Every structure is written in C-alpha cells, then in structure tokens.
Amino acid sequence: MKDELAILLDRLDAMGITRRGFMGRAAAFGVATALGTTAMGGAAFAQEPKRGGILKMGLYGGETTDTLDPGLADSPVPFSINRQWGDTVVNVTADGQIEPALAESYSVSDDGKVWTFAIRQGVKFHDGSDMTAEDVAATFRRHSDENSKSGALGIMQGIASIEVDGQNVVLTMDTGNADLPYLLSDYHLLIQPGGGVDNPTAAIGTGPYKVVSAEPGVRYVFERNADDWNQDRGYYDGVEIIVINDSTARTAALQSGQVHMINRIDPKVAKLLSRAPGVNVTNVSGRGHYVFIMHTNTAPFDNKDLRNALKWAINRQELVDKILDGFGGVGNDIPINAAYPLFDDSLEQREYNPEKAAALYKSSGHDGSPIELLVADGAFPGAVDAAQLFQQTAQAAGIPLEVKRVPDDGYWSDVWNVKPFCASYWGGRPVQDQMYSTAYLSTADWNDTKFNNPEFDALLLEARAETDTAKRKEIYSKMAQILWEEGGLICPMFNDFIDAHGDAIAGWQEDPNYEMMGGWASQKTWFA
C-alpha cells in the first residue's frame, strides 16, 4: 500500500495537484489515506458537519446595478445571493438527477402534458408566513409574464396553464415535456410570498440564510435561518459575500485569510495557486462555455456570410492552450458538448481556416469598416487576451476586427444582451432543452444573439414532446446544425469551473452544474 500510495502521489504531482491538497480533499470526502505502512481500513474517518462561524466568500461577478429580484440575476454574485435566501421546487444533483425541494414529489400524465407537484407543507418564509401552493403558482405566473423580464421566461413559455389543486400545483403544457423538472430547477424561479409580484426585490424566501444587508457591487450579509425546513444544510451562523472582481485581489484575499473561498480562478495561475500553503484549488469539467456573441438582427451581423467568416477566423485550440491553460476543451459554435445527454458528435468541427474566412468575408460584401468587439476583464477569465488573439487571427484573414475594452461595472446591464458584438459566458444548463429554451428560442428574454429561426423553434417544441430517445437525439442534431450554420454564437471553448478554498473548509464536493459546487458551497460545507 505504501508503494501504491507513493506512486499515486507522484502522479498527482505531475497533474499539478499538491500532496497536501490531495490529503485535505480526501479527508473532506471521508476517504482514508495510508499513514506509513498502515493499510486503509477501520481507521478511515468521515467528517460530520459542524455548525458555527461566519463564512466569507470573495466572488467575481457583482455590480452596483445588481438587484435582489431573482428573475434578473445574470452574473455570479446575484446567482450566489439567490442560493442563500431562496429555494426552487426541485434541484438538480451533481450527478444530474432531480431531487425534491419545495415540491416533495411530482407526477406526470402519460402524454407528458400535465405535471402535478405536491408542495411541501410546514415550510415558513423568512417573514414567518406559511409557504403555500398559491405562492408557488404565483411565482411561476410572474416569471411567465414578459413584463417581468425574467431570465426564466424562455423555459416558462411552454406552459399553457398554472393551477392550484389543494396542496398541489398543476402545470399543463402546450406539448409534452419530459424535461420539465429540470427546467423548474432554474435559479431564477425562487419561490416568494405571493410570487414576488408586489415586491420582487424583498429577498424573502425559504432558504438557509436570511438577508441582513445588501450593498450591490460591494458586500452582502446573511444570517442563518433557524427555522429552515431543511436542517441538513446551512451550517454556518452567517455568510458574507464580498464582491472582488479583480482576479489578483481575489486570490490575495484567500491567501491572506480575508475570505474562505473564491470563484473564477484564472486558469493561468491555477496550478501555481494550488501550491500555496493552506489553499485548495478545485476544477471540474462541465457545460460552462466562453463565447463571443453577435446579434443576428443588427448590421453587419445580420449577414450570414459575415457571421460565418468570423467563426472560421478564430483559432479555438490556441485559446484553449493560452487562455484556459488546458482547463477546458474546444467549442464548436453551439452551446452543447459531450457533458449533455443526447449530444451528437458528428457535427463538423470548425477549425481555424483563414482562407475560408477570407472568402466568406469577401462574399459578405462588407465595406471594410472596423468591426467592433466589446470586452471587459470580467466577461470571463482571460476575456481581453482572448479577444486580442481573436483580433490577430481575424486580421490575418483580412477581417478588420477591432477590440474595445470597457469597464467591468455595468457590463452585464449595459453591454451584454444590449450591444451587437461582445464577449460573454454561459454556465450551461442540465439538459439541452433548458439551454436552448433559455438562450436560443426566438422569444426568450435572454436570447443574447437575437437568433430567430422558425424551424429551430418548431424543432425545440417537437423535441420536448418526443419520448423516443433516438428520435429526440436526431431532432437535437438538426437543431445543432441549424445553429452552427445560421446562429450568432461563436463558441471557441468550454471551460472548467475553477474555484479555491482554504484549509478551514470541509465538505467540499465536485459539481459540474456550475462553479462553487453548483452554487451550493455555502449550504453544504462547514468549518473543519
């Protein structure tokens, strides 16, 4: 065993994982490691969660324009805020399964159109009022209203009616949808008193922590909800989220002990940071992707040849090597990769081809004026460098791409989904239907490429109703082909989620659904 462990640790060293980090993570998972010549066995120990202390999280992705309305959460800090105070009816586990939350069970009709969710009883909102099926239905109705501007609008539009039947909420779909529970796990759909209609920013929910104070773009303070319906979470007495958008400042805050965990580690420093005393760097592959998005309804990006010229003018492998430092993989101008069920790998992989890019640019008839790409440091780690590399390879193809660097503050409110060409990122979604419904359905509020293709929309609805797996995969393949040829998405790379936490943190788990343990880090970890 000693020899085997030594071999394993040497391999971990070669992978850039420190022995201290490996031992700490193994202990946090309850995995036994051999001490001297002692074999693994009865001496193995699993840490039990402990309560107490104030968790401090240093997070990228907060702005002075952020709001507590869960429907408008559009970056990492608002996402994390939602995870503190709110709950959805169901959650998605790290292995992609549905688990009950505010709905303790659900059932579906044979045709997949009528879904009945049994709402958990005895749950209190933070203001002391009872959470009821009426609150759940009202929440769903609010996010189905176009005036709410909810990020969940696209996934709610397939619901024909929302009714309350005793302690149940009954959803009737326009067409059958086998993935509906996954859609309802969306982080915007936090259940609020009266659906949040009267005061969507009140941040009164059923989550493990209550909001004490909120300074957008600066700091948020939470206290433990002593009346939480789920006592197997929320082990800290309180949580502080400190907005630290600068990558260097974030890592310094962790190393100095000012915060206990941070998100968005720059891939270029991840291996170096993992060797720092008292720091554990974790990375997990999943569905997250870094992108450049073009509005297909705005000149010059309303020209298909110009869009495709730009797609062929980017060197994807170079970005994976230089921006991700290997912590990710090559993308192919669709938001779906092998992490998704029913992924079709037969789609042609776009490679850097300056000759083809030049030919398409010429056929577009573009006048040669600068094509402006807006980018901020906070769009994704390494976004400015990625844009500049893109500029170089595009100019080698004769495309006059120019990069305009803009401030982080206000980027997600004033640039993303507003300006016609910019850098962005997506964390991905558990299933293809949710990803496409959120960002590529023509009527979705978060359709950030303004993609409008009636055939694509029709196929999306057809896929929802299809129960035959092979046929459903075939439909998704057609959709991917349409988006690949017609869309405004340039997706050069899928990123790993890279986070870091101090040795004081126990219970850390990998979750490919999103960064910071899928957003559950403050709920599921504790102080060792």
Short mmCIF file of C-alpha atoms in Angstrom, two decimals:
data_model
loop_
_atom_site.label_atom_id
_atom_site.label_comp_id
_atom_site.label_asym_id
_atom_site.label_seq_id
_atom_site.Cartn_x
_atom_site.Cartn_y
_atom_site.Cartn_z
CA MET A 1 0.00 0.00 0.00
CA LYS A 2 2.82 2.40 0.81
CA ASP A 3 4.35 1.89 -2.62
CA GLU A 4 0.98 2.28 -4.32
CA LEU A 5 0.25 5.49 -2.44
CA ALA A 6 3.67 6.90 -3.32
CA ILE A 7 3.03 6.16 -6.99
CA LEU A 8 -0.40 7.82 -6.79
CA LEU A 9 1.01 10.95 -5.14
CA ASP A 10 3.74 11.20 -7.77
CA ARG A 11 1.06 11.10 -10.44
CA LEU A 12 -0.88 13.82 -8.64
CA ASP A 13 2.28 15.95 -8.55
CA ALA A 14 2.59 15.54 -12.31
CA MET A 15 -1.02 16.71 -12.68
CA GLY A 16 -0.31 19.85 -10.68
CA ILE A 17 -2.21 18.69 -7.57
CA THR A 18 -0.29 19.10 -4.34
CA ARG A 19 0.05 16.24 -1.89
CA ARG A 20 -1.30 18.47 0.87
CA GLY A 21 -4.29 19.39 -1.30
CA PHE A 22 -4.93 15.74 -2.12
CA MET A 23 -4.81 14.69 1.54
CA GLY A 24 -7.07 17.56 2.57
CA ARG A 25 -9.62 16.83 -0.09
CA ALA A 26 -9.52 13.11 0.62
CA ALA A 27 -10.19 13.77 4.28
CA ALA A 28 -13.07 16.10 3.44
CA PHE A 29 -14.69 13.29 1.45
CA GLY A 30 -14.07 10.75 4.19
CA VAL A 31 -11.52 8.86 2.09
CA ALA A 32 -8.84 7.07 4.06
CA THR A 33 -5.19 7.50 3.17
CA ALA A 34 -2.42 5.21 4.33
CA LEU A 35 -0.23 6.54 7.11
CA GLY A 36 3.20 4.90 6.99
CA THR A 37 2.64 1.21 6.36
CA THR A 38 -0.93 1.14 7.77
CA ALA A 39 -3.44 -0.15 5.22
CA MET A 40 -6.77 1.53 4.63
CA GLY A 41 -9.45 0.04 6.75
CA GLY A 42 -11.21 0.67 10.02
CA ALA A 43 -9.14 3.76 10.70
CA ALA A 44 -10.91 5.64 7.90
CA PHE A 45 -12.82 8.64 9.16
CA ALA A 46 -15.61 10.74 7.74
CA GLN A 47 -16.09 14.26 9.00
CA GLU A 48 -19.50 15.15 10.33
CA PRO A 49 -20.85 18.62 9.56
CA LYS A 50 -20.28 21.19 12.29
CA ARG A 51 -22.32 24.31 12.87
CA GLY A 52 -20.98 27.76 13.60
CA GLY A 53 -18.82 30.56 12.28
CA ILE A 54 -19.21 33.18 9.58
CA LEU A 55 -18.30 32.09 6.06
CA LYS A 56 -16.71 34.78 3.91
CA MET A 57 -16.87 34.33 0.15
CA GLY A 58 -14.84 36.52 -2.20
CA LEU A 59 -16.66 36.46 -5.51
CA TYR A 60 -16.23 37.80 -9.00
CA GLY A 61 -19.37 38.95 -10.81
CA GLY A 62 -21.01 41.74 -8.85
CA GLU A 63 -22.01 45.22 -10.00
CA THR A 64 -23.52 48.35 -8.49
CA THR A 65 -26.51 47.78 -10.79
CA ASP A 66 -27.34 44.34 -9.34
CA THR A 67 -30.80 43.72 -7.91
CA LEU A 68 -32.28 41.22 -5.46
CA ASP A 69 -35.03 40.30 -7.94
CA PRO A 70 -34.18 36.64 -8.67
CA GLY A 71 -35.64 36.91 -12.16
CA LEU A 72 -32.96 39.41 -13.12
CA ALA A 73 -29.94 37.52 -11.76
CA ASP A 74 -27.45 37.48 -14.63
CA SER A 75 -23.97 37.04 -13.15
CA PRO A 76 -22.17 35.02 -10.43
CA VAL A 77 -22.85 37.25 -7.43
CA PRO A 78 -26.64 37.56 -7.95
CA PHE A 79 -26.66 33.81 -8.62
CA SER A 80 -24.90 33.15 -5.30
CA ILE A 81 -27.21 35.55 -3.49
CA ASN A 82 -30.19 33.56 -4.77
CA ARG A 83 -28.66 30.36 -3.40
CA GLN A 84 -28.51 31.88 0.11
CA TRP A 85 -32.09 33.01 0.61
CA GLY A 86 -34.24 31.09 -1.85
CA ASP A 87 -35.42 27.66 -2.94
CA THR A 88 -36.88 26.22 -6.11
CA VAL A 89 -39.42 23.39 -6.25
CA VAL A 90 -36.74 20.86 -7.24
CA ASN A 91 -32.95 20.78 -7.53
CA VAL A 92 -30.50 19.03 -9.85
CA THR A 93 -27.86 16.94 -8.11
CA ALA A 94 -24.19 16.76 -9.06
CA ASP A 95 -24.85 13.54 -10.97
CA GLY A 96 -27.71 15.08 -12.94
CA GLN A 97 -30.67 13.67 -11.01
CA ILE A 98 -33.77 15.53 -9.82
CA GLU A 99 -34.18 15.81 -6.06
CA PRO A 100 -37.20 17.23 -4.21
CA ALA A 101 -37.04 20.68 -2.63
CA LEU A 102 -40.18 22.76 -2.05
CA ALA A 103 -42.06 20.14 -4.04
CA GLU A 104 -41.72 16.88 -2.12
CA SER A 105 -42.92 14.80 -5.08
CA TYR A 106 -44.33 15.09 -8.58
CA SER A 107 -46.17 13.03 -11.18
CA VAL A 108 -46.89 13.35 -14.89
CA SER A 109 -49.64 12.20 -17.23
CA ASP A 110 -48.93 9.55 -19.84
CA ASP A 111 -48.74 12.13 -22.62
CA GLY A 112 -46.24 14.26 -20.66
CA LYS A 113 -48.52 17.32 -20.73
CA VAL A 114 -49.92 17.52 -17.22
CA TRP A 115 -47.49 17.73 -14.30
CA THR A 116 -48.62 17.71 -10.70
CA PHE A 117 -46.24 18.93 -7.98
CA ALA A 118 -47.07 18.14 -4.35
CA ILE A 119 -45.92 21.19 -2.40
CA ARG A 120 -44.13 20.60 0.90
CA GLN A 121 -46.13 21.57 3.96
CA GLY A 122 -44.91 23.28 7.14
CA VAL A 123 -42.39 25.49 5.34
CA LYS A 124 -42.06 29.08 6.58
CA PHE A 125 -40.91 32.12 4.67
CA HIS A 126 -38.30 34.30 6.35
CA ASP A 127 -41.07 36.72 7.41
CA GLY A 128 -42.82 33.93 9.34
CA SER A 129 -45.65 33.36 6.88
CA ASP A 130 -46.51 29.92 5.56
CA MET A 131 -45.30 28.91 2.11
CA THR A 132 -48.28 27.54 0.13
CA ALA A 133 -49.11 26.12 -3.26
CA GLU A 134 -50.60 29.53 -4.13
CA ASP A 135 -47.16 31.13 -3.63
CA VAL A 136 -45.60 28.56 -5.95
CA ALA A 137 -48.22 29.13 -8.65
CA ALA A 138 -47.92 32.91 -8.32
CA THR A 139 -44.13 32.65 -8.69
CA PHE A 140 -44.48 30.61 -11.88
CA ARG A 141 -47.02 33.08 -13.28
CA ARG A 142 -44.75 36.06 -12.59
CA HIS A 143 -41.82 34.51 -14.41
CA SER A 144 -44.12 33.61 -17.32
CA ASP A 145 -45.02 37.28 -17.78
CA GLU A 146 -42.95 39.06 -20.43
CA ASN A 147 -43.10 42.26 -18.37
CA SER A 148 -41.08 40.58 -15.61
CA LYS A 149 -38.03 40.37 -17.90
CA SER A 150 -37.18 37.15 -16.11
CA GLY A 151 -34.23 35.08 -17.23
CA ALA A 152 -36.56 32.07 -16.94
CA LEU A 153 -39.08 33.43 -19.44
CA GLY A 154 -37.93 31.18 -22.27
CA ILE A 155 -38.41 27.99 -20.29
CA MET A 156 -41.81 29.07 -18.91
CA GLN A 157 -43.40 29.87 -22.25
CA GLY A 158 -44.34 26.26 -22.99
CA ILE A 159 -46.73 26.22 -20.01
CA ALA A 160 -50.36 26.63 -21.08
CA SER A 161 -51.90 26.86 -17.60
CA ILE A 162 -50.84 27.06 -13.95
CA GLU A 163 -53.46 25.88 -11.46
CA VAL A 164 -53.68 25.08 -7.73
CA ASP A 165 -55.44 21.92 -6.62
CA GLY A 166 -55.38 21.75 -2.83
CA GLN A 167 -51.73 21.36 -1.83
CA ASN A 168 -50.69 20.66 -5.43
CA VAL A 169 -49.61 22.89 -8.29
CA VAL A 170 -50.73 21.55 -11.66
CA LEU A 171 -48.91 22.66 -14.82
CA THR A 172 -50.45 21.88 -18.20
CA MET A 173 -48.06 22.11 -21.13
CA ASP A 174 -48.72 23.10 -24.73
CA THR A 175 -46.86 19.91 -25.67
CA GLY A 176 -45.42 17.09 -23.62
CA ASN A 177 -42.07 17.83 -21.99
CA ALA A 178 -40.10 15.09 -20.28
CA ASP A 179 -37.53 17.63 -19.04
CA LEU A 180 -39.90 19.95 -17.18
CA PRO A 181 -38.49 19.23 -13.68
CA TYR A 182 -35.03 20.23 -14.93
CA LEU A 183 -36.45 23.49 -16.25
CA LEU A 184 -38.12 24.28 -12.94
CA SER A 185 -34.80 23.92 -11.13
CA ASP A 186 -33.71 27.16 -12.80
CA TYR A 187 -32.14 29.50 -10.27
CA HIS A 188 -34.42 32.40 -11.21
CA LEU A 189 -37.51 30.52 -10.07
CA LEU A 190 -37.16 31.10 -6.33
CA ILE A 191 -40.49 30.77 -4.56
CA GLN A 192 -41.53 34.09 -2.99
CA PRO A 193 -44.57 35.19 -0.96
CA GLY A 194 -47.31 35.96 -3.45
CA GLY A 195 -44.84 35.10 -6.19
CA GLY A 196 -42.87 38.28 -5.51
CA VAL A 197 -45.36 40.25 -7.56
CA ASP A 198 -45.72 43.12 -5.09
CA ASN A 199 -42.05 43.33 -4.14
CA PRO A 200 -39.73 41.11 -6.22
CA THR A 201 -36.61 42.57 -4.56
CA ALA A 202 -37.69 41.81 -0.97
CA ALA A 203 -35.45 38.69 -0.93
CA ILE A 204 -37.87 36.90 1.40
CA GLY A 205 -37.68 33.19 0.71
CA THR A 206 -37.31 29.79 2.35
CA GLY A 207 -33.57 29.33 2.02
CA PRO A 208 -30.98 28.54 4.70
CA TYR A 209 -29.88 32.16 5.15
CA LYS A 210 -31.75 35.46 5.54
CA VAL A 211 -30.61 38.73 4.00
CA VAL A 212 -29.34 41.16 6.67
CA SER A 213 -27.87 43.83 4.41
CA ALA A 214 -27.15 44.34 0.73
CA GLU A 215 -24.70 46.77 -0.88
CA PRO A 216 -24.79 46.00 -4.61
CA GLY A 217 -21.34 45.63 -6.07
CA VAL A 218 -19.75 45.70 -2.60
CA ARG A 219 -20.99 43.34 0.11
CA TYR A 220 -23.94 41.20 1.20
CA VAL A 221 -24.53 39.86 4.71
CA PHE A 222 -26.73 36.90 5.65
CA GLU A 223 -27.70 35.20 8.91
CA ARG A 224 -28.70 31.60 9.41
CA ASN A 225 -32.40 30.81 9.10
CA ALA A 226 -33.02 28.97 12.37
CA ASP A 227 -36.42 27.82 11.10
CA ASP A 228 -35.07 26.32 7.89
CA TRP A 229 -37.24 23.42 6.71
CA ASN A 230 -34.09 21.52 5.72
CA GLN A 231 -31.72 21.14 8.66
CA ASP A 232 -29.17 19.22 6.57
CA ARG A 233 -27.69 22.39 5.10
CA GLY A 234 -26.69 25.89 6.10
CA TYR A 235 -24.14 25.00 8.77
CA TYR A 236 -22.68 28.49 9.17
CA ASP A 237 -24.09 31.08 11.58
CA GLY A 238 -23.88 33.54 8.73
CA VAL A 239 -22.45 34.24 5.31
CA GLU A 240 -20.76 37.32 3.86
CA ILE A 241 -20.39 37.73 0.12
CA ILE A 242 -17.69 40.25 -0.68
CA VAL A 243 -17.54 41.41 -4.30
CA ILE A 244 -13.94 41.19 -5.54
CA ASN A 245 -13.98 41.44 -9.31
CA ASP A 246 -10.22 41.71 -9.70
CA SER A 247 -8.67 38.26 -10.05
CA THR A 248 -5.38 39.13 -8.34
CA ALA A 249 -7.16 40.77 -5.41
CA ARG A 250 -9.41 37.70 -5.03
CA THR A 251 -6.55 35.25 -4.80
CA ALA A 252 -4.69 37.57 -2.40
CA ALA A 253 -7.77 37.76 -0.17
CA LEU A 254 -7.91 33.97 0.02
CA GLN A 255 -4.20 33.55 0.72
CA SER A 256 -4.28 36.19 3.45
CA GLY A 257 -7.30 34.61 5.12
CA GLN A 258 -9.62 37.56 4.50
CA VAL A 259 -12.05 35.19 2.77
CA HIS A 260 -12.52 31.43 2.96
CA MET A 261 -13.39 30.65 -0.66
CA ILE A 262 -13.26 32.32 -4.08
CA ASN A 263 -14.58 31.67 -7.57
CA ARG A 264 -13.26 32.19 -11.10
CA ILE A 265 -9.60 31.31 -10.67
CA ASP A 266 -7.67 32.49 -13.70
CA PRO A 267 -6.54 29.26 -15.42
CA LYS A 268 -3.10 30.75 -15.98
CA VAL A 269 -2.45 30.93 -12.22
CA ALA A 270 -4.45 27.89 -11.06
CA LYS A 271 -1.51 25.47 -10.92
CA LEU A 272 0.69 27.99 -9.13
CA LEU A 273 -2.04 28.84 -6.63
CA SER A 274 -2.59 25.15 -5.86
CA ARG A 275 0.94 25.04 -4.42
CA ALA A 276 0.27 27.89 -1.97
CA PRO A 277 0.09 26.87 1.71
CA GLY A 278 -3.43 26.49 3.03
CA VAL A 279 -5.10 26.75 -0.38
CA ASN A 280 -7.08 24.05 -2.17
CA VAL A 281 -7.77 24.63 -5.88
CA THR A 282 -10.57 22.55 -7.40
CA ASN A 283 -11.63 22.23 -11.01
CA VAL A 284 -14.46 20.31 -12.61
CA SER A 285 -15.41 19.96 -16.27
CA GLY A 286 -18.98 20.59 -17.26
CA ARG A 287 -21.18 22.67 -19.54
CA GLY A 288 -19.74 26.15 -18.99
CA HIS A 289 -18.54 27.98 -22.10
CA TYR A 290 -16.83 31.24 -23.00
CA VAL A 291 -18.27 32.96 -26.06
CA PHE A 292 -18.40 35.92 -28.40
CA ILE A 293 -21.98 36.76 -29.34
CA MET A 294 -23.32 38.55 -32.41
CA HIS A 295 -26.83 40.00 -32.74
CA THR A 296 -28.17 38.36 -35.87
CA ASN A 297 -30.71 41.17 -36.36
CA THR A 298 -28.17 44.01 -36.39
CA ALA A 299 -25.81 45.04 -39.21
CA PRO A 300 -23.28 43.85 -40.11
CA PHE A 301 -24.07 40.66 -38.17
CA ASP A 302 -27.39 40.21 -39.96
CA ASN A 303 -25.26 38.90 -42.83
CA LYS A 304 -24.79 35.12 -42.57
CA ASP A 305 -21.56 35.11 -44.58
CA LEU A 306 -20.00 37.70 -42.29
CA ARG A 307 -21.02 35.75 -39.19
CA ASN A 308 -19.53 32.54 -40.56
CA ALA A 309 -16.39 34.36 -41.69
CA LEU A 310 -15.79 35.34 -38.07
CA LYS A 311 -16.47 31.78 -36.90
CA TRP A 312 -13.82 30.37 -39.22
CA ALA A 313 -11.41 33.19 -38.29
CA ILE A 314 -10.89 32.17 -34.66
CA ASN A 315 -8.21 29.71 -33.54
CA ARG A 316 -10.02 27.66 -30.93
CA GLN A 317 -7.15 25.42 -29.91
CA GLU A 318 -4.91 28.44 -29.39
CA LEU A 319 -7.47 29.88 -26.97
CA VAL A 320 -7.78 26.61 -25.06
CA ASP A 321 -3.99 26.43 -24.78
CA LYS A 322 -3.29 30.08 -23.97
CA ILE A 323 -6.43 31.24 -22.16
CA LEU A 324 -7.60 28.08 -20.41
CA ASP A 325 -4.11 26.59 -19.99
CA GLY A 326 -5.71 23.25 -20.74
CA PHE A 327 -8.53 23.64 -18.17
CA GLY A 328 -11.23 23.03 -20.76
CA GLY A 329 -11.81 21.99 -24.35
CA VAL A 330 -12.55 23.25 -27.85
CA GLY A 331 -16.04 24.53 -28.67
CA ASN A 332 -17.93 24.35 -31.95
CA ASP A 333 -20.34 27.30 -32.11
CA ILE A 334 -23.18 25.52 -30.35
CA PRO A 335 -23.75 25.67 -26.56
CA ILE A 336 -23.82 21.88 -26.23
CA ASN A 337 -20.93 19.50 -25.58
CA ALA A 338 -20.42 15.89 -24.57
CA ALA A 339 -21.48 16.68 -20.99
CA TYR A 340 -25.09 16.83 -22.21
CA PRO A 341 -27.35 13.82 -22.68
CA LEU A 342 -28.16 13.13 -26.37
CA PHE A 343 -25.11 15.03 -27.63
CA ASP A 344 -24.27 14.28 -31.28
CA ASP A 345 -20.54 14.38 -32.02
CA SER A 346 -20.98 14.02 -35.78
CA LEU A 347 -21.28 17.79 -36.36
CA GLU A 348 -18.32 19.11 -38.35
CA GLN A 349 -15.73 20.66 -36.06
CA ARG A 350 -14.78 24.17 -37.13
CA GLU A 351 -11.04 24.69 -37.23
CA TYR A 352 -9.13 27.88 -37.87
CA ASN A 353 -9.28 28.42 -41.64
CA PRO A 354 -8.18 31.92 -42.71
CA GLU A 355 -8.69 31.13 -46.39
CA LYS A 356 -12.33 30.13 -45.91
CA ALA A 357 -12.85 33.07 -43.55
CA ALA A 358 -11.42 35.47 -46.15
CA ALA A 359 -13.65 34.06 -48.90
CA LEU A 360 -16.80 34.35 -46.76
CA TYR A 361 -15.86 37.86 -45.69
CA LYS A 362 -15.45 38.88 -49.31
CA SER A 363 -18.80 37.36 -50.30
CA SER A 364 -20.49 39.21 -47.42
CA GLY A 365 -19.89 42.49 -49.20
CA HIS A 366 -18.83 44.21 -46.02
CA ASP A 367 -17.48 47.72 -46.58
CA GLY A 368 -14.22 47.17 -44.70
CA SER A 369 -15.05 49.42 -41.77
CA PRO A 370 -13.91 48.27 -38.31
CA ILE A 371 -15.97 45.50 -36.73
CA GLU A 372 -16.05 46.40 -33.04
CA LEU A 373 -15.94 43.69 -30.38
CA LEU A 374 -16.70 44.91 -26.84
CA VAL A 375 -14.98 43.10 -24.00
CA ALA A 376 -14.29 43.56 -20.29
CA ASP A 377 -11.92 41.73 -17.98
CA GLY A 378 -14.91 40.33 -16.14
CA ALA A 379 -16.66 38.87 -19.18
CA PHE A 380 -14.74 35.68 -18.43
CA PRO A 381 -11.23 34.95 -17.12
CA GLY A 382 -8.79 35.99 -19.82
CA ALA A 383 -11.50 37.64 -21.94
CA VAL A 384 -9.39 40.60 -23.05
CA ASP A 385 -6.47 38.40 -24.03
CA ALA A 386 -8.83 36.04 -25.86
CA ALA A 387 -10.34 38.93 -27.79
CA GLN A 388 -6.91 40.18 -28.80
CA LEU A 389 -5.90 36.73 -30.04
CA PHE A 390 -9.16 36.62 -32.00
CA GLN A 391 -8.34 40.03 -33.47
CA GLN A 392 -4.96 38.78 -34.69
CA THR A 393 -6.29 35.65 -36.39
CA ALA A 394 -9.22 37.57 -37.91
CA GLN A 395 -6.95 40.27 -39.31
CA ALA A 396 -4.76 37.54 -40.83
CA ALA A 397 -7.89 36.60 -42.80
CA GLY A 398 -8.42 40.20 -43.87
CA ILE A 399 -11.27 40.86 -41.44
CA PRO A 400 -11.00 44.30 -39.75
CA LEU A 401 -11.85 43.18 -36.22
CA GLU A 402 -11.17 45.74 -33.51
CA VAL A 403 -11.31 45.14 -29.76
CA LYS A 404 -12.79 47.80 -27.49
CA ARG A 405 -12.13 47.29 -23.80
CA VAL A 406 -14.88 48.56 -21.50
CA PRO A 407 -15.27 48.69 -17.67
CA ASP A 408 -16.48 45.69 -15.68
CA ASP A 409 -19.05 47.71 -13.77
CA GLY A 410 -22.26 47.84 -15.75
CA TYR A 411 -21.09 45.26 -18.28
CA TRP A 412 -23.95 42.84 -17.68
CA SER A 413 -26.58 45.59 -17.73
CA ASP A 414 -25.25 47.93 -20.42
CA VAL A 415 -23.25 45.72 -22.81
CA TRP A 416 -24.33 42.07 -22.65
CA ASN A 417 -27.64 41.49 -24.44
CA VAL A 418 -27.58 45.17 -25.45
CA LYS A 419 -24.62 45.75 -27.76
CA PRO A 420 -24.41 43.74 -31.02
CA PHE A 421 -20.99 42.09 -30.54
CA CYS A 422 -19.40 41.31 -27.18
CA ALA A 423 -17.72 38.69 -25.04
CA SER A 424 -19.79 36.66 -22.61
CA TYR A 425 -20.03 33.33 -20.83
CA TRP A 426 -22.67 30.73 -20.02
CA GLY A 427 -22.61 28.30 -17.14
CA GLY A 428 -24.65 25.81 -19.15
CA ARG A 429 -27.82 24.02 -18.09
CA PRO A 430 -28.52 20.39 -17.06
CA VAL A 431 -30.33 19.45 -20.29
CA GLN A 432 -30.36 20.64 -23.90
CA ASP A 433 -33.97 21.82 -23.78
CA GLN A 434 -33.21 24.23 -20.93
CA MET A 435 -30.11 25.64 -22.61
CA TYR A 436 -31.85 26.17 -25.93
CA SER A 437 -35.06 27.48 -24.33
CA THR A 438 -33.17 29.99 -22.19
CA ALA A 439 -30.89 31.47 -24.85
CA TYR A 440 -31.91 30.44 -28.40
CA LEU A 441 -35.70 30.28 -28.53
CA SER A 442 -36.68 33.37 -30.51
CA THR A 443 -38.96 34.68 -27.76
CA ALA A 444 -36.55 34.10 -24.84
CA ASP A 445 -35.60 37.25 -22.95
CA TRP A 446 -32.02 36.00 -22.65
CA ASN A 447 -31.69 35.27 -26.37
CA ASP A 448 -28.44 37.23 -26.46
CA THR A 449 -27.71 36.57 -30.15
CA LYS A 450 -31.26 37.63 -31.17
CA PHE A 451 -31.48 34.32 -33.02
CA ASN A 452 -34.84 33.96 -34.76
CA ASN A 453 -35.35 30.79 -36.77
CA PRO A 454 -38.92 29.39 -37.02
CA GLU A 455 -37.66 25.92 -37.95
CA PHE A 456 -35.40 25.85 -34.90
CA ASP A 457 -38.28 26.95 -32.62
CA ALA A 458 -40.56 24.26 -34.07
CA LEU A 459 -37.91 21.56 -33.61
CA LEU A 460 -37.39 22.63 -30.00
CA LEU A 461 -41.09 22.09 -29.27
CA GLU A 462 -41.04 18.82 -31.18
CA ALA A 463 -38.08 17.57 -29.14
CA ARG A 464 -39.88 18.35 -25.89
CA ALA A 465 -42.78 16.12 -26.82
CA GLU A 466 -40.71 13.26 -28.27
CA THR A 467 -40.39 10.29 -25.90
CA ASP A 468 -38.27 8.11 -28.19
CA THR A 469 -34.65 8.79 -27.21
CA ALA A 470 -33.18 8.08 -30.65
CA LYS A 471 -35.68 10.36 -32.37
CA ARG A 472 -35.13 13.08 -29.80
CA LYS A 473 -31.38 12.92 -30.33
CA GLU A 474 -31.97 13.24 -34.08
CA ILE A 475 -34.06 16.38 -33.53
CA TYR A 476 -31.38 17.93 -31.32
CA SER A 477 -28.83 17.14 -34.02
CA LYS A 478 -30.90 19.07 -36.58
CA MET A 479 -31.14 21.99 -34.19
CA ALA A 480 -27.38 21.99 -33.63
CA GLN A 481 -26.78 22.01 -37.38
CA ILE A 482 -29.12 24.98 -37.86
CA LEU A 483 -27.46 26.95 -35.07
CA TRP A 484 -23.98 26.04 -36.34
CA GLU A 485 -24.83 27.36 -39.82
CA GLU A 486 -27.18 30.24 -39.06
CA GLY A 487 -26.54 31.38 -35.50
CA GLY A 488 -24.73 34.34 -34.00
CA LEU A 489 -22.78 32.30 -31.46
CA ILE A 490 -19.00 32.00 -31.63
CA CYS A 491 -18.18 29.37 -29.00
CA PRO A 492 -14.44 28.73 -29.10
CA MET A 493 -14.11 26.88 -25.79
CA PHE A 494 -15.79 25.05 -22.94
CA ASN A 495 -14.23 25.96 -19.61
CA ASP A 496 -13.64 24.04 -16.41
CA PHE A 497 -15.06 25.61 -13.27
CA ILE A 498 -12.01 26.51 -11.16
CA ASP A 499 -12.54 27.58 -7.56
CA ALA A 500 -10.39 27.68 -4.43
CA HIS A 501 -10.95 27.42 -0.69
CA GLY A 502 -8.87 27.46 2.45
CA ASP A 503 -7.98 24.51 4.65
CA ALA A 504 -10.59 25.62 7.18
CA ILE A 505 -13.36 24.45 4.82
CA ALA A 506 -14.64 20.87 4.98
CA GLY A 507 -17.25 19.05 2.93
CA TRP A 508 -16.26 20.37 -0.50
CA GLN A 509 -17.73 18.33 -3.37
CA GLU A 510 -17.41 18.48 -7.12
CA ASP A 511 -20.49 19.60 -9.03
CA PRO A 512 -20.31 20.05 -12.82
CA ASN A 513 -23.51 22.10 -12.93
CA TYR A 514 -21.78 25.37 -12.06
CA GLU A 515 -18.97 26.97 -10.11
CA MET A 516 -18.73 26.86 -6.29
CA MET A 517 -20.19 23.34 -6.02
CA GLY A 518 -23.04 24.23 -8.36
CA GLY A 519 -23.64 27.27 -6.17
CA TRP A 520 -24.23 25.15 -3.05
CA ALA A 521 -20.86 25.77 -1.34
CA SER A 522 -22.28 27.91 1.47
CA GLN A 523 -25.08 25.41 2.08
CA LYS A 524 -23.12 22.15 2.04
CA THR A 525 -19.70 22.97 3.51
CA TRP A 526 -18.71 23.76 7.08
CA PHE A 527 -15.68 24.79 9.13
CA ALA A 528 -13.41 21.86 9.87
#
